[in-house]
Amino acid sequence: QAISPQVVVAAMPEGACCGDGAAAAGRHKVKEPHYGSGPEYWNDRYTRQTFLFEWLRQHKHIADLVDEICGGVRDVSILHLGCGNSELPEKLYDAGYHNIVNTDTSSVVLEQMAARNKHRPGLAWVLDDCM
């Protein structure tokens, strides 16, 4: 199914921005060879490390921006690239945005997120690589 999102949210690699998530605070840093080197790496990481991780910013820091971009309209389509196990789609859903497609290269994290959000039917989880 073709997706024509009105809002696209993309995760940024660790250190690419100054978020207040675990990366910016220096907590849970992973220093391993081949950091982020493909689906196998991420599947292993999400199997071993199940703590929540925000790559970009927490919802509370971008909620006003999303509302402004969407003009207060909640029935927009949102495409969340590289979702990982971020709470962002859950927070957006709970704020009334019910049409969110989340993509990631890790089948492990997508299965975890789908299970964690089975009570949020507007969240879709798609195995994909946007690169």
PDB file of N, CA and C in Angstrom, residues 2-104:
ATOM      1  N   ALA A   2       0.640   2.136  -0.913  1.00  0.00           N
ATOM      2  CA  ALA A   2       1.406   3.368  -0.993  1.00  0.00           C
ATOM      3  C   ALA A   2       1.037   4.287   0.161  1.00  0.00           C
ATOM      4  N   ILE A   3       2.045   4.909   0.719  1.00  0.00           N
ATOM      5  CA  ILE A   3       1.842   5.813   1.836  1.00  0.00           C
ATOM      6  C   ILE A   3       2.169   7.221   1.376  1.00  0.00           C
ATOM      7  N   SER A   4       1.278   8.137   1.619  1.00  0.00           N
ATOM      8  CA  SER A   4       1.524   9.531   1.310  1.00  0.00           C
ATOM      9  C   SER A   4       1.443  10.323   2.604  1.00  0.00           C
ATOM     10  N   PRO A   5       2.512  10.263   3.389  1.00  0.00           N
ATOM     11  CA  PRO A   5       2.444  10.912   4.698  1.00  0.00           C
ATOM     12  C   PRO A   5       2.449  12.425   4.588  1.00  0.00           C
ATOM     13  N   GLN A   6       1.797  13.044   5.534  1.00  0.00           N
ATOM     14  CA  GLN A   6       1.827  14.491   5.618  1.00  0.00           C
ATOM     15  C   GLN A   6       2.917  14.947   6.576  1.00  0.00           C
ATOM     16  N   VAL A   7       3.375  14.054   7.440  1.00  0.00           N
ATOM     17  CA  VAL A   7       4.450  14.353   8.378  1.00  0.00           C
ATOM     18  C   VAL A   7       5.400  13.164   8.385  1.00  0.00           C
ATOM     19  N   VAL A   8       6.683  13.442   8.303  1.00  0.00           N
ATOM     20  CA  VAL A   8       7.680  12.380   8.378  1.00  0.00           C
ATOM     21  C   VAL A   8       8.590  12.667   9.565  1.00  0.00           C
ATOM     22  N   VAL A   9       8.747  11.681  10.442  1.00  0.00           N
ATOM     23  CA  VAL A   9       9.644  11.790  11.585  1.00  0.00           C
ATOM     24  C   VAL A   9      10.764  10.795  11.352  1.00  0.00           C
ATOM     25  N   ALA A  10      12.000  11.272  11.367  1.00  0.00           N
ATOM     26  CA  ALA A  10      13.135  10.381  11.142  1.00  0.00           C
ATOM     27  C   ALA A  10      14.045  10.376  12.353  1.00  0.00           C
ATOM     28  N   ALA A  11      14.453   9.197  12.761  1.00  0.00           N
ATOM     29  CA  ALA A  11      15.395   9.076  13.869  1.00  0.00           C
ATOM     30  C   ALA A  11      16.779   9.458  13.375  1.00  0.00           C
ATOM     31  N   MET A  12      17.577  10.021  14.275  1.00  0.00           N
ATOM     32  CA  MET A  12      18.935  10.429  13.942  1.00  0.00           C
ATOM     33  C   MET A  12      19.917   9.514  14.666  1.00  0.00           C
ATOM     34  N   PRO A  13      21.057   9.238  14.054  1.00  0.00           N
ATOM     35  CA  PRO A  13      22.057   8.418  14.728  1.00  0.00           C
ATOM     36  C   PRO A  13      22.577   9.092  15.989  1.00  0.00           C
ATOM     37  N   GLU A  14      23.060   8.279  16.903  1.00  0.00           N
ATOM     38  CA  GLU A  14      23.593   8.790  18.160  1.00  0.00           C
ATOM     39  C   GLU A  14      24.642   9.867  17.893  1.00  0.00           C
ATOM     40  N   GLY A  15      24.505  10.970  18.625  1.00  0.00           N
ATOM     41  CA  GLY A  15      25.462  12.062  18.509  1.00  0.00           C
ATOM     42  C   GLY A  15      25.167  13.029  17.378  1.00  0.00           C
ATOM     43  N   ALA A  16      24.143  12.780  16.563  1.00  0.00           N
ATOM     44  CA  ALA A  16      23.849  13.649  15.434  1.00  0.00           C
ATOM     45  C   ALA A  16      23.086  14.892  15.843  1.00  0.00           C
ATOM     46  N   CYS A  17      22.453  14.873  17.006  1.00  0.00           N
ATOM     47  CA  CYS A  17      21.726  16.042  17.473  1.00  0.00           C
ATOM     48  C   CYS A  17      21.833  16.115  18.981  1.00  0.00           C
ATOM     49  N   CYS A  18      21.349  17.178  19.511  1.00  0.00           N
ATOM     50  CA  CYS A  18      21.488  17.396  20.960  1.00  0.00           C
ATOM     51  C   CYS A  18      20.193  17.102  21.681  1.00  0.00           C
ATOM     52  N   GLY A  19      19.672  15.916  21.577  1.00  0.00           N
ATOM     53  CA  GLY A  19      18.470  15.523  22.301  1.00  0.00           C
ATOM     54  C   GLY A  19      18.793  15.272  23.753  1.00  0.00           C
ATOM     55  N   ASP A  20      17.758  15.084  24.565  1.00  0.00           N
ATOM     56  CA  ASP A  20      18.033  14.799  25.963  1.00  0.00           C
ATOM     57  C   ASP A  20      17.818  13.327  26.267  1.00  0.00           C
ATOM     58  N   GLY A  21      17.791  12.510  25.227  1.00  0.00           N
ATOM     59  CA  GLY A  21      17.635  11.071  25.419  1.00  0.00           C
ATOM     60  C   GLY A  21      18.897  10.460  25.989  1.00  0.00           C
ATOM     61  N   ALA A  22      18.912   9.167  26.030  1.00  0.00           N
ATOM     62  CA  ALA A  22      20.031   8.445  26.633  1.00  0.00           C
ATOM     63  C   ALA A  22      21.351   8.759  25.942  1.00  0.00           C
ATOM     64  N   ALA A  23      21.308   8.971  24.623  1.00  0.00           N
ATOM     65  CA  ALA A  23      22.555   9.247  23.906  1.00  0.00           C
ATOM     66  C   ALA A  23      23.161  10.561  24.356  1.00  0.00           C
ATOM     67  N   ALA A  24      22.340  11.610  24.456  1.00  0.00           N
ATOM     68  CA  ALA A  24      22.853  12.919  24.833  1.00  0.00           C
ATOM     69  C   ALA A  24      23.336  12.935  26.273  1.00  0.00           C
ATOM     70  N   ALA A  25      22.697  12.169  27.126  1.00  0.00           N
ATOM     71  CA  ALA A  25      23.084  12.143  28.527  1.00  0.00           C
ATOM     72  C   ALA A  25      24.290  11.241  28.763  1.00  0.00           C
ATOM     73  N   GLY A  26      24.669  10.477  27.755  1.00  0.00           N
ATOM     74  CA  GLY A  26      25.817   9.608  27.887  1.00  0.00           C
ATOM     75  C   GLY A  26      25.494   8.283  28.560  1.00  0.00           C
ATOM     76  N   ARG A  27      24.234   8.021  28.825  1.00  0.00           N
ATOM     77  CA  ARG A  27      23.843   6.755  29.447  1.00  0.00           C
ATOM     78  C   ARG A  27      23.669   5.702  28.359  1.00  0.00           C
ATOM     79  N   HIS A  28      23.908   4.487  28.704  1.00  0.00           N
ATOM     80  CA  HIS A  28      23.662   3.336  27.834  1.00  0.00           C
ATOM     81  C   HIS A  28      24.409   3.421  26.508  1.00  0.00           C
ATOM     82  N   LYS A  29      25.550   4.044  26.484  1.00  0.00           N
ATOM     83  CA  LYS A  29      26.301   4.111  25.235  1.00  0.00           C
ATOM     84  C   LYS A  29      26.801   2.715  24.878  1.00  0.00           C
ATOM     85  N   VAL A  30      26.681   2.400  23.632  1.00  0.00           N
ATOM     86  CA  VAL A  30      27.135   1.102  23.152  1.00  0.00           C
ATOM     87  C   VAL A  30      28.390   1.337  22.326  1.00  0.00           C
ATOM     88  N   LYS A  31      29.491   0.771  22.757  1.00  0.00           N
ATOM     89  CA  LYS A  31      30.735   0.915  22.014  1.00  0.00           C
ATOM     90  C   LYS A  31      31.136  -0.474  21.553  1.00  0.00           C
ATOM     91  N   GLU A  32      30.665  -0.806  20.396  1.00  0.00           N
ATOM     92  CA  GLU A  32      30.936  -2.121  19.850  1.00  0.00           C
ATOM     93  C   GLU A  32      31.437  -1.961  18.433  1.00  0.00           C
ATOM     94  N   PRO A  33      32.191  -2.933  17.964  1.00  0.00           N
ATOM     95  CA  PRO A  33      32.608  -2.881  16.572  1.00  0.00           C
ATOM     96  C   PRO A  33      31.386  -2.921  15.654  1.00  0.00           C
ATOM     97  N   HIS A  34      31.476  -2.243  14.566  1.00  0.00           N
ATOM     98  CA  HIS A  34      30.429  -2.263  13.532  1.00  0.00           C
ATOM     99  C   HIS A  34      29.109  -1.700  14.039  1.00  0.00           C
ATOM    100  N   TYR A  35      29.189  -0.660  14.869  1.00  0.00           N
ATOM    101  CA  TYR A  35      27.994  -0.044  15.435  1.00  0.00           C
ATOM    102  C   TYR A  35      26.985   0.263  14.346  1.00  0.00           C
ATOM    103  N   GLY A  36      25.802  -0.282  14.477  1.00  0.00           N
ATOM    104  CA  GLY A  36      24.722  -0.008  13.543  1.00  0.00           C
ATOM    105  C   GLY A  36      24.941  -0.560  12.156  1.00  0.00           C
ATOM    106  N   SER A  37      25.635  -1.665  12.027  1.00  0.00           N
ATOM    107  CA  SER A  37      26.043  -2.179  10.720  1.00  0.00           C
ATOM    108  C   SER A  37      25.011  -3.057  10.031  1.00  0.00           C
ATOM    109  N   GLY A  38      23.756  -2.837  10.270  1.00  0.00           N
ATOM    110  CA  GLY A  38      22.731  -3.585   9.551  1.00  0.00           C
ATOM    111  C   GLY A  38      21.755  -4.291  10.467  1.00  0.00           C
ATOM    112  N   PRO A  39      20.766  -4.957   9.880  1.00  0.00           N
ATOM    113  CA  PRO A  39      19.706  -5.599  10.654  1.00  0.00           C
ATOM    114  C   PRO A  39      20.202  -6.597  11.695  1.00  0.00           C
ATOM    115  N   GLU A  40      21.256  -7.346  11.388  1.00  0.00           N
ATOM    116  CA  GLU A  40      21.745  -8.325  12.346  1.00  0.00           C
ATOM    117  C   GLU A  40      22.213  -7.635  13.628  1.00  0.00           C
ATOM    118  N   TYR A  41      22.929  -6.528  13.461  1.00  0.00           N
ATOM    119  CA  TYR A  41      23.401  -5.765  14.618  1.00  0.00           C
ATOM    120  C   TYR A  41      22.208  -5.314  15.466  1.00  0.00           C
ATOM    121  N   TRP A  42      21.224  -4.704  14.817  1.00  0.00           N
ATOM    122  CA  TRP A  42      20.085  -4.155  15.554  1.00  0.00           C
ATOM    123  C   TRP A  42      19.226  -5.252  16.173  1.00  0.00           C
ATOM    124  N   ASN A  43      19.036  -6.359  15.474  1.00  0.00           N
ATOM    125  CA  ASN A  43      18.276  -7.464  16.063  1.00  0.00           C
ATOM    126  C   ASN A  43      18.961  -7.971  17.327  1.00  0.00           C
ATOM    127  N   ASP A  44      20.277  -8.106  17.264  1.00  0.00           N
ATOM    128  CA  ASP A  44      21.021  -8.544  18.441  1.00  0.00           C
ATOM    129  C   ASP A  44      20.919  -7.515  19.563  1.00  0.00           C
ATOM    130  N   ARG A  45      21.081  -6.253  19.214  1.00  0.00           N
ATOM    131  CA  ARG A  45      21.024  -5.200  20.236  1.00  0.00           C
ATOM    132  C   ARG A  45      19.659  -5.157  20.919  1.00  0.00           C
ATOM    133  N   TYR A  46      18.579  -5.196  20.153  1.00  0.00           N
ATOM    134  CA  TYR A  46      17.250  -5.130  20.754  1.00  0.00           C
ATOM    135  C   TYR A  46      16.880  -6.413  21.497  1.00  0.00           C
ATOM    136  N   THR A  47      17.545  -7.507  21.192  1.00  0.00           N
ATOM    137  CA  THR A  47      17.347  -8.740  21.951  1.00  0.00           C
ATOM    138  C   THR A  47      18.039  -8.630  23.310  1.00  0.00           C
ATOM    139  N   ARG A  48      19.247  -8.069  23.306  1.00  0.00           N
ATOM    140  CA  ARG A  48      20.039  -7.968  24.536  1.00  0.00           C
ATOM    141  C   ARG A  48      19.685  -6.754  25.393  1.00  0.00           C
ATOM    142  N   GLN A  49      19.367  -5.646  24.762  1.00  0.00           N
ATOM    143  CA  GLN A  49      19.145  -4.389  25.481  1.00  0.00           C
ATOM    144  C   GLN A  49      17.723  -3.903  25.220  1.00  0.00           C
ATOM    145  N   THR A  50      16.865  -4.127  26.177  1.00  0.00           N
ATOM    146  CA  THR A  50      15.450  -3.836  25.962  1.00  0.00           C
ATOM    147  C   THR A  50      14.999  -2.499  26.542  1.00  0.00           C
ATOM    148  N   PHE A  51      15.934  -1.707  27.106  1.00  0.00           N
ATOM    149  CA  PHE A  51      15.537  -0.404  27.636  1.00  0.00           C
ATOM    150  C   PHE A  51      15.094   0.511  26.486  1.00  0.00           C
ATOM    151  N   LEU A  52      14.196   1.438  26.796  1.00  0.00           N
ATOM    152  CA  LEU A  52      13.699   2.377  25.790  1.00  0.00           C
ATOM    153  C   LEU A  52      14.791   3.389  25.463  1.00  0.00           C
ATOM    154  N   PHE A  53      14.816   3.788  24.208  1.00  0.00           N
ATOM    155  CA  PHE A  53      15.868   4.680  23.760  1.00  0.00           C
ATOM    156  C   PHE A  53      15.301   5.707  22.785  1.00  0.00           C
ATOM    157  N   GLU A  54      15.529   6.972  23.055  1.00  0.00           N
ATOM    158  CA  GLU A  54      15.107   8.043  22.157  1.00  0.00           C
ATOM    159  C   GLU A  54      16.318   8.547  21.384  1.00  0.00           C
ATOM    160  N   TRP A  55      16.277   8.414  20.073  1.00  0.00           N
ATOM    161  CA  TRP A  55      17.382   8.860  19.232  1.00  0.00           C
ATOM    162  C   TRP A  55      17.334  10.357  18.989  1.00  0.00           C
ATOM    163  N   LEU A  56      16.159  10.873  18.855  1.00  0.00           N
ATOM    164  CA  LEU A  56      16.005  12.259  18.424  1.00  0.00           C
ATOM    165  C   LEU A  56      15.669  13.129  19.625  1.00  0.00           C
ATOM    166  N   ARG A  57      14.434  13.255  19.912  1.00  0.00           N
ATOM    167  CA  ARG A  57      13.938  14.047  21.034  1.00  0.00           C
ATOM    168  C   ARG A  57      12.747  13.320  21.629  1.00  0.00           C
ATOM    169  N   GLN A  58      12.483  13.601  22.885  1.00  0.00           N
ATOM    170  CA  GLN A  58      11.300  13.043  23.511  1.00  0.00           C
ATOM    171  C   GLN A  58      10.071  13.781  22.989  1.00  0.00           C
ATOM    172  N   HIS A  59       8.931  13.119  23.079  1.00  0.00           N
ATOM    173  CA  HIS A  59       7.676  13.683  22.600  1.00  0.00           C
ATOM    174  C   HIS A  59       7.426  15.063  23.171  1.00  0.00           C
ATOM    175  N   LYS A  60       7.679  15.256  24.457  1.00  0.00           N
ATOM    176  CA  LYS A  60       7.389  16.542  25.090  1.00  0.00           C
ATOM    177  C   LYS A  60       8.163  17.688  24.447  1.00  0.00           C
ATOM    178  N   HIS A  61       9.277  17.396  23.776  1.00  0.00           N
ATOM    179  CA  HIS A  61      10.060  18.440  23.133  1.00  0.00           C
ATOM    180  C   HIS A  61       9.599  18.759  21.713  1.00  0.00           C
ATOM    181  N   ILE A  62       8.866  17.857  21.088  1.00  0.00           N
ATOM    182  CA  ILE A  62       8.441  18.112  19.706  1.00  0.00           C
ATOM    183  C   ILE A  62       6.923  18.139  19.533  1.00  0.00           C
ATOM    184  N   ALA A  63       6.177  17.939  20.609  1.00  0.00           N
ATOM    185  CA  ALA A  63       4.717  17.893  20.511  1.00  0.00           C
ATOM    186  C   ALA A  63       4.153  19.167  19.902  1.00  0.00           C
ATOM    187  N   ASP A  64       4.626  20.314  20.353  1.00  0.00           N
ATOM    188  CA  ASP A  64       4.126  21.588  19.817  1.00  0.00           C
ATOM    189  C   ASP A  64       4.477  21.744  18.343  1.00  0.00           C
ATOM    190  N   LEU A  65       5.666  21.296  17.948  1.00  0.00           N
ATOM    191  CA  LEU A  65       6.079  21.383  16.551  1.00  0.00           C
ATOM    192  C   LEU A  65       5.195  20.499  15.666  1.00  0.00           C
ATOM    193  N   VAL A  66       4.922  19.284  16.124  1.00  0.00           N
ATOM    194  CA  VAL A  66       4.049  18.381  15.357  1.00  0.00           C
ATOM    195  C   VAL A  66       2.652  19.001  15.230  1.00  0.00           C
ATOM    196  N   ASP A  67       2.136  19.546  16.325  1.00  0.00           N
ATOM    197  CA  ASP A  67       0.822  20.197  16.278  1.00  0.00           C
ATOM    198  C   ASP A  67       0.817  21.372  15.298  1.00  0.00           C
ATOM    199  N   GLU A  68       1.901  22.146  15.308  1.00  0.00           N
ATOM    200  CA  GLU A  68       1.992  23.301  14.406  1.00  0.00           C
ATOM    201  C   GLU A  68       2.041  22.857  12.948  1.00  0.00           C
ATOM    202  N   ILE A  69       2.876  21.865  12.654  1.00  0.00           N
ATOM    203  CA  ILE A  69       3.000  21.361  11.284  1.00  0.00           C
ATOM    204  C   ILE A  69       1.671  20.807  10.788  1.00  0.00           C
ATOM    205  N   CYS A  70       0.953  20.131  11.681  1.00  0.00           N
ATOM    206  CA  CYS A  70      -0.314  19.499  11.312  1.00  0.00           C
ATOM    207  C   CYS A  70      -1.493  20.461  11.420  1.00  0.00           C
ATOM    208  N   GLY A  71      -1.242  21.671  11.867  1.00  0.00           N
ATOM    209  CA  GLY A  71      -2.316  22.646  11.988  1.00  0.00           C
ATOM    210  C   GLY A  71      -3.390  22.224  12.977  1.00  0.00           C
ATOM    211  N   GLY A  72      -3.006  21.406  13.952  1.00  0.00           N
ATOM    212  CA  GLY A  72      -3.965  20.946  14.947  1.00  0.00           C
ATOM    213  C   GLY A  72      -4.852  19.809  14.467  1.00  0.00           C
ATOM    214  N   VAL A  73      -4.698  19.404  13.222  1.00  0.00           N
ATOM    215  CA  VAL A  73      -5.494  18.313  12.655  1.00  0.00           C
ATOM    216  C   VAL A  73      -4.861  16.990  13.076  1.00  0.00           C
ATOM    217  N   ARG A  74      -5.660  16.104  13.652  1.00  0.00           N
ATOM    218  CA  ARG A  74      -5.125  14.844  14.176  1.00  0.00           C
ATOM    219  C   ARG A  74      -5.242  13.666  13.208  1.00  0.00           C
ATOM    220  N   ASP A  75      -6.020  13.802  12.139  1.00  0.00           N
ATOM    221  CA  ASP A  75      -6.202  12.654  11.240  1.00  0.00           C
ATOM    222  C   ASP A  75      -5.214  12.660  10.072  1.00  0.00           C
ATOM    223  N   VAL A  76      -4.038  13.228  10.286  1.00  0.00           N
ATOM    224  CA  VAL A  76      -2.993  13.203   9.269  1.00  0.00           C
ATOM    225  C   VAL A  76      -2.301  11.842   9.278  1.00  0.00           C
ATOM    226  N   SER A  77      -1.568  11.556   8.220  1.00  0.00           N
ATOM    227  CA  SER A  77      -0.748  10.346   8.150  1.00  0.00           C
ATOM    228  C   SER A  77       0.674  10.704   8.545  1.00  0.00           C
ATOM    229  N   ILE A  78       1.263   9.914   9.441  1.00  0.00           N
ATOM    230  CA  ILE A  78       2.626  10.161   9.900  1.00  0.00           C
ATOM    231  C   ILE A  78       3.474   8.939   9.580  1.00  0.00           C
ATOM    232  N   LEU A  79       4.629   9.173   8.982  1.00  0.00           N
ATOM    233  CA  LEU A  79       5.596   8.120   8.690  1.00  0.00           C
ATOM    234  C   LEU A  79       6.786   8.323   9.610  1.00  0.00           C
ATOM    235  N   HIS A  80       7.066   7.343  10.452  1.00  0.00           N
ATOM    236  CA  HIS A  80       8.156   7.408  11.437  1.00  0.00           C
ATOM    237  C   HIS A  80       9.262   6.467  10.977  1.00  0.00           C
ATOM    238  N   LEU A  81      10.308   7.026  10.405  1.00  0.00           N
ATOM    239  CA  LEU A  81      11.417   6.242   9.876  1.00  0.00           C
ATOM    240  C   LEU A  81      12.417   5.910  10.975  1.00  0.00           C
ATOM    241  N   GLY A  82      12.848   4.667  11.032  1.00  0.00           N
ATOM    242  CA  GLY A  82      13.833   4.262  12.030  1.00  0.00           C
ATOM    243  C   GLY A  82      13.300   4.388  13.439  1.00  0.00           C
ATOM    244  N   CYS A  83      12.134   3.822  13.675  1.00  0.00           N
ATOM    245  CA  CYS A  83      11.419   4.020  14.942  1.00  0.00           C
ATOM    246  C   CYS A  83      12.112   3.390  16.143  1.00  0.00           C
ATOM    247  N   GLY A  84      12.842   2.297  15.942  1.00  0.00           N
ATOM    248  CA  GLY A  84      13.441   1.623  17.092  1.00  0.00           C
ATOM    249  C   GLY A  84      12.389   1.336  18.139  1.00  0.00           C
ATOM    250  N   ASN A  85      12.735   1.517  19.416  1.00  0.00           N
ATOM    251  CA  ASN A  85      11.749   1.288  20.473  1.00  0.00           C
ATOM    252  C   ASN A  85      11.349   2.596  21.156  1.00  0.00           C
ATOM    253  N   SER A  86      11.404   3.664  20.391  1.00  0.00           N
ATOM    254  CA  SER A  86      11.023   4.985  20.878  1.00  0.00           C
ATOM    255  C   SER A  86       9.572   5.017  21.343  1.00  0.00           C
ATOM    256  N   GLU A  87       9.310   5.809  22.357  1.00  0.00           N
ATOM    257  CA  GLU A  87       7.938   6.018  22.826  1.00  0.00           C
ATOM    258  C   GLU A  87       7.186   7.052  21.986  1.00  0.00           C
ATOM    259  N   LEU A  88       7.859   7.677  21.045  1.00  0.00           N
ATOM    260  CA  LEU A  88       7.245   8.734  20.251  1.00  0.00           C
ATOM    261  C   LEU A  88       5.934   8.311  19.591  1.00  0.00           C
ATOM    262  N   PRO A  89       5.872   7.165  18.892  1.00  0.00           N
ATOM    263  CA  PRO A  89       4.588   6.825  18.263  1.00  0.00           C
ATOM    264  C   PRO A  89       3.477   6.599  19.283  1.00  0.00           C
ATOM    265  N   GLU A  90       3.807   6.055  20.437  1.00  0.00           N
ATOM    266  CA  GLU A  90       2.802   5.832  21.481  1.00  0.00           C
ATOM    267  C   GLU A  90       2.270   7.157  22.011  1.00  0.00           C
ATOM    268  N   LYS A  91       3.183   8.092  22.256  1.00  0.00           N
ATOM    269  CA  LYS A  91       2.785   9.408  22.772  1.00  0.00           C
ATOM    270  C   LYS A  91       1.971  10.169  21.730  1.00  0.00           C
ATOM    271  N   LEU A  92       2.381  10.089  20.468  1.00  0.00           N
ATOM    272  CA  LEU A  92       1.609  10.742  19.408  1.00  0.00           C
ATOM    273  C   LEU A  92       0.215  10.125  19.298  1.00  0.00           C
ATOM    274  N   TYR A  93       0.152   8.808  19.367  1.00  0.00           N
ATOM    275  CA  TYR A  93      -1.133   8.115  19.302  1.00  0.00           C
ATOM    276  C   TYR A  93      -2.038   8.554  20.452  1.00  0.00           C
ATOM    277  N   ASP A  94      -1.482   8.577  21.646  1.00  0.00           N
ATOM    278  CA  ASP A  94      -2.264   8.960  22.816  1.00  0.00           C
ATOM    279  C   ASP A  94      -2.696  10.427  22.757  1.00  0.00           C
ATOM    280  N   ALA A  95      -1.983  11.240  21.965  1.00  0.00           N
ATOM    281  CA  ALA A  95      -2.349  12.645  21.775  1.00  0.00           C
ATOM    282  C   ALA A  95      -3.387  12.812  20.665  1.00  0.00           C
ATOM    283  N   GLY A  96      -3.788  11.697  20.040  1.00  0.00           N
ATOM    284  CA  GLY A  96      -4.846  11.765  19.040  1.00  0.00           C
ATOM    285  C   GLY A  96      -4.431  11.497  17.608  1.00  0.00           C
ATOM    286  N   TYR A  97      -3.145  11.292  17.355  1.00  0.00           N
ATOM    287  CA  TYR A  97      -2.666  10.964  16.000  1.00  0.00           C
ATOM    288  C   TYR A  97      -2.750   9.448  15.835  1.00  0.00           C
ATOM    289  N   HIS A  98      -3.746   8.971  15.117  1.00  0.00           N
ATOM    290  CA  HIS A  98      -4.012   7.532  15.062  1.00  0.00           C
ATOM    291  C   HIS A  98      -3.620   6.857  13.753  1.00  0.00           C
ATOM    292  N   ASN A  99      -2.939   7.565  12.878  1.00  0.00           N
ATOM    293  CA  ASN A  99      -2.534   6.968  11.605  1.00  0.00           C
ATOM    294  C   ASN A  99      -1.019   7.121  11.467  1.00  0.00           C
ATOM    295  N   ILE A 100      -0.281   6.222  12.128  1.00  0.00           N
ATOM    296  CA  ILE A 100       1.175   6.315  12.162  1.00  0.00           C
ATOM    297  C   ILE A 100       1.783   5.007  11.659  1.00  0.00           C
ATOM    298  N   VAL A 101       2.610   5.117  10.621  1.00  0.00           N
ATOM    299  CA  VAL A 101       3.355   3.970  10.105  1.00  0.00           C
ATOM    300  C   VAL A 101       4.782   4.106  10.607  1.00  0.00           C
ATOM    301  N   ASN A 102       5.260   3.085  11.303  1.00  0.00           N
ATOM    302  CA  ASN A 102       6.596   3.062  11.889  1.00  0.00           C
ATOM    303  C   ASN A 102       7.440   2.037  11.146  1.00  0.00           C
ATOM    304  N   THR A 103       8.628   2.442  10.711  1.00  0.00           N
ATOM    305  CA  THR A 103       9.502   1.509   9.999  1.00  0.00           C
ATOM    306  C   THR A 103      10.819   1.342  10.743  1.00  0.00           C
ATOM    307  N   ASP A 104      11.422   0.184  10.565  1.00  0.00           N
ATOM    308  CA  ASP A 104      12.750  -0.085  11.104  1.00  0.00           C
ATOM    309  C   ASP A 104      13.330  -1.270  10.352  1.00  0.00           C
TER     310      ASP A 104
END
